[in-house]
Amino acid sequence: MDLAALGHAVAKARHAANLTLDGLAERSGISRRMLVEVEGGRINCTIGVLHGIAHAVGVPLGDLAQTACTDSRTN
């Protein structure tokens, strides 16, 4: 799992949605501190947190989750 890549994807999606950290916290119901940790790639967040972020920035959950996947196997 590439937490740095996930953090980068979350930050990119937040910027694309024209949201500050405080705005994303308000829209998603996730604390600003948690968002800072996720964007910094320092925390392995739950699917619930990732879902809240994805919903708040208008990005499919699978798209954000895929950025963290380091499994090279194909299905």
PDB file of C-alpha atoms in Angstrom:
ATOM      1  CA  MET A   1       0.000   0.000   0.000  1.00  0.00           C
ATOM      2  CA  ASP A   2       1.416   3.361  -1.069  1.00  0.00           C
ATOM      3  CA  LEU A   3       0.133   5.846   1.503  1.00  0.00           C
ATOM      4  CA  ALA A   4       2.139   8.701  -0.015  1.00  0.00           C
ATOM      5  CA  ALA A   5       0.427   8.177  -3.383  1.00  0.00           C
ATOM      6  CA  LEU A   6      -2.961   8.089  -1.674  1.00  0.00           C
ATOM      7  CA  GLY A   7      -2.176  11.297   0.177  1.00  0.00           C
ATOM      8  CA  HIS A   8      -1.117  12.979  -3.036  1.00  0.00           C
ATOM      9  CA  ALA A   9      -4.316  11.848  -4.774  1.00  0.00           C
ATOM     10  CA  VAL A  10      -6.459  13.164  -1.925  1.00  0.00           C
ATOM     11  CA  ALA A  11      -4.679  16.529  -1.959  1.00  0.00           C
ATOM     12  CA  LYS A  12      -4.999  16.739  -5.754  1.00  0.00           C
ATOM     13  CA  ALA A  13      -8.718  15.931  -5.588  1.00  0.00           C
ATOM     14  CA  ARG A  14      -9.226  18.491  -2.820  1.00  0.00           C
ATOM     15  CA  HIS A  15      -7.501  21.189  -4.869  1.00  0.00           C
ATOM     16  CA  ALA A  16      -9.501  20.230  -7.970  1.00  0.00           C
ATOM     17  CA  ALA A  17     -12.682  20.615  -5.910  1.00  0.00           C
ATOM     18  CA  ASN A  18     -11.404  24.053  -4.844  1.00  0.00           C
ATOM     19  CA  LEU A  19     -11.551  23.125  -1.166  1.00  0.00           C
ATOM     20  CA  THR A  20      -9.300  24.078   1.710  1.00  0.00           C
ATOM     21  CA  LEU A  21      -8.552  21.521   4.406  1.00  0.00           C
ATOM     22  CA  ASP A  22     -11.156  23.219   6.571  1.00  0.00           C
ATOM     23  CA  GLY A  23     -13.679  23.122   3.734  1.00  0.00           C
ATOM     24  CA  LEU A  24     -13.061  19.434   3.123  1.00  0.00           C
ATOM     25  CA  ALA A  25     -13.337  18.737   6.848  1.00  0.00           C
ATOM     26  CA  GLU A  26     -16.690  20.504   6.974  1.00  0.00           C
ATOM     27  CA  ARG A  27     -18.022  18.844   3.832  1.00  0.00           C
ATOM     28  CA  SER A  28     -16.804  15.338   4.706  1.00  0.00           C
ATOM     29  CA  GLY A  29     -17.323  15.306   8.467  1.00  0.00           C
ATOM     30  CA  ILE A  30     -13.705  14.201   8.906  1.00  0.00           C
ATOM     31  CA  SER A  31     -11.457  16.154  11.212  1.00  0.00           C
ATOM     32  CA  ARG A  32      -8.925  18.531   9.727  1.00  0.00           C
ATOM     33  CA  ARG A  33      -6.197  16.729  11.669  1.00  0.00           C
ATOM     34  CA  MET A  34      -7.145  13.388  10.095  1.00  0.00           C
ATOM     35  CA  LEU A  35      -7.130  14.966   6.640  1.00  0.00           C
ATOM     36  CA  VAL A  36      -3.656  16.407   7.246  1.00  0.00           C
ATOM     37  CA  GLU A  37      -2.411  12.942   8.213  1.00  0.00           C
ATOM     38  CA  VAL A  38      -4.022  11.309   5.162  1.00  0.00           C
ATOM     39  CA  GLU A  39      -2.652  13.903   2.748  1.00  0.00           C
ATOM     40  CA  GLY A  40       0.762  13.597   4.365  1.00  0.00           C
ATOM     41  CA  GLY A  41       0.758   9.830   3.758  1.00  0.00           C
ATOM     42  CA  ARG A  42       1.247   9.198   7.471  1.00  0.00           C
ATOM     43  CA  ILE A  43      -1.889   7.233   8.239  1.00  0.00           C
ATOM     44  CA  ASN A  44      -3.626   4.175   6.876  1.00  0.00           C
ATOM     45  CA  CYS A  45      -7.190   5.483   6.999  1.00  0.00           C
ATOM     46  CA  THR A  46     -10.335   3.395   7.119  1.00  0.00           C
ATOM     47  CA  ILE A  47     -12.579   2.818   4.129  1.00  0.00           C
ATOM     48  CA  GLY A  48     -15.149   5.024   5.872  1.00  0.00           C
ATOM     49  CA  VAL A  49     -12.731   7.959   5.966  1.00  0.00           C
ATOM     50  CA  LEU A  50     -11.745   7.416   2.358  1.00  0.00           C
ATOM     51  CA  HIS A  51     -15.418   7.189   1.368  1.00  0.00           C
ATOM     52  CA  GLY A  52     -16.158  10.482   3.119  1.00  0.00           C
ATOM     53  CA  ILE A  53     -13.284  12.190   1.345  1.00  0.00           C
ATOM     54  CA  ALA A  54     -14.232  10.765  -2.053  1.00  0.00           C
ATOM     55  CA  HIS A  55     -17.850  11.792  -1.664  1.00  0.00           C
ATOM     56  CA  ALA A  56     -16.907  15.315  -0.536  1.00  0.00           C
ATOM     57  CA  VAL A  57     -14.597  15.947  -3.502  1.00  0.00           C
ATOM     58  CA  GLY A  58     -16.797  14.206  -6.082  1.00  0.00           C
ATOM     59  CA  VAL A  59     -14.344  11.456  -6.989  1.00  0.00           C
ATOM     60  CA  PRO A  60     -15.294   7.769  -7.143  1.00  0.00           C
ATOM     61  CA  LEU A  61     -14.041   5.881  -4.093  1.00  0.00           C
ATOM     62  CA  GLY A  62     -12.382   3.273  -6.304  1.00  0.00           C
ATOM     63  CA  ASP A  63     -10.333   5.921  -8.067  1.00  0.00           C
ATOM     64  CA  LEU A  64      -8.855   7.169  -4.802  1.00  0.00           C
ATOM     65  CA  ALA A  65      -8.337   3.674  -3.418  1.00  0.00           C
ATOM     66  CA  GLN A  66      -6.593   2.512  -6.594  1.00  0.00           C
ATOM     67  CA  THR A  67      -3.864   5.125  -6.117  1.00  0.00           C
ATOM     68  CA  ALA A  68      -2.743   3.365  -2.941  1.00  0.00           C
ATOM     69  CA  CYS A  69      -2.598  -0.083  -4.520  1.00  0.00           C
ATOM     70  CA  THR A  70       0.879  -1.423  -5.130  1.00  0.00           C
ATOM     71  CA  ASP A  71      -0.287  -4.892  -6.163  1.00  0.00           C
ATOM     72  CA  SER A  72       0.939  -5.454  -9.715  1.00  0.00           C
ATOM     73  CA  ARG A  73      -1.261  -8.501 -10.341  1.00  0.00           C
ATOM     74  CA  THR A  74      -3.957  -8.158 -12.964  1.00  0.00           C
ATOM     75  CA  ASN A  75      -7.396  -9.677 -12.684  1.00  0.00           C
TER      76      ASN A  75
END
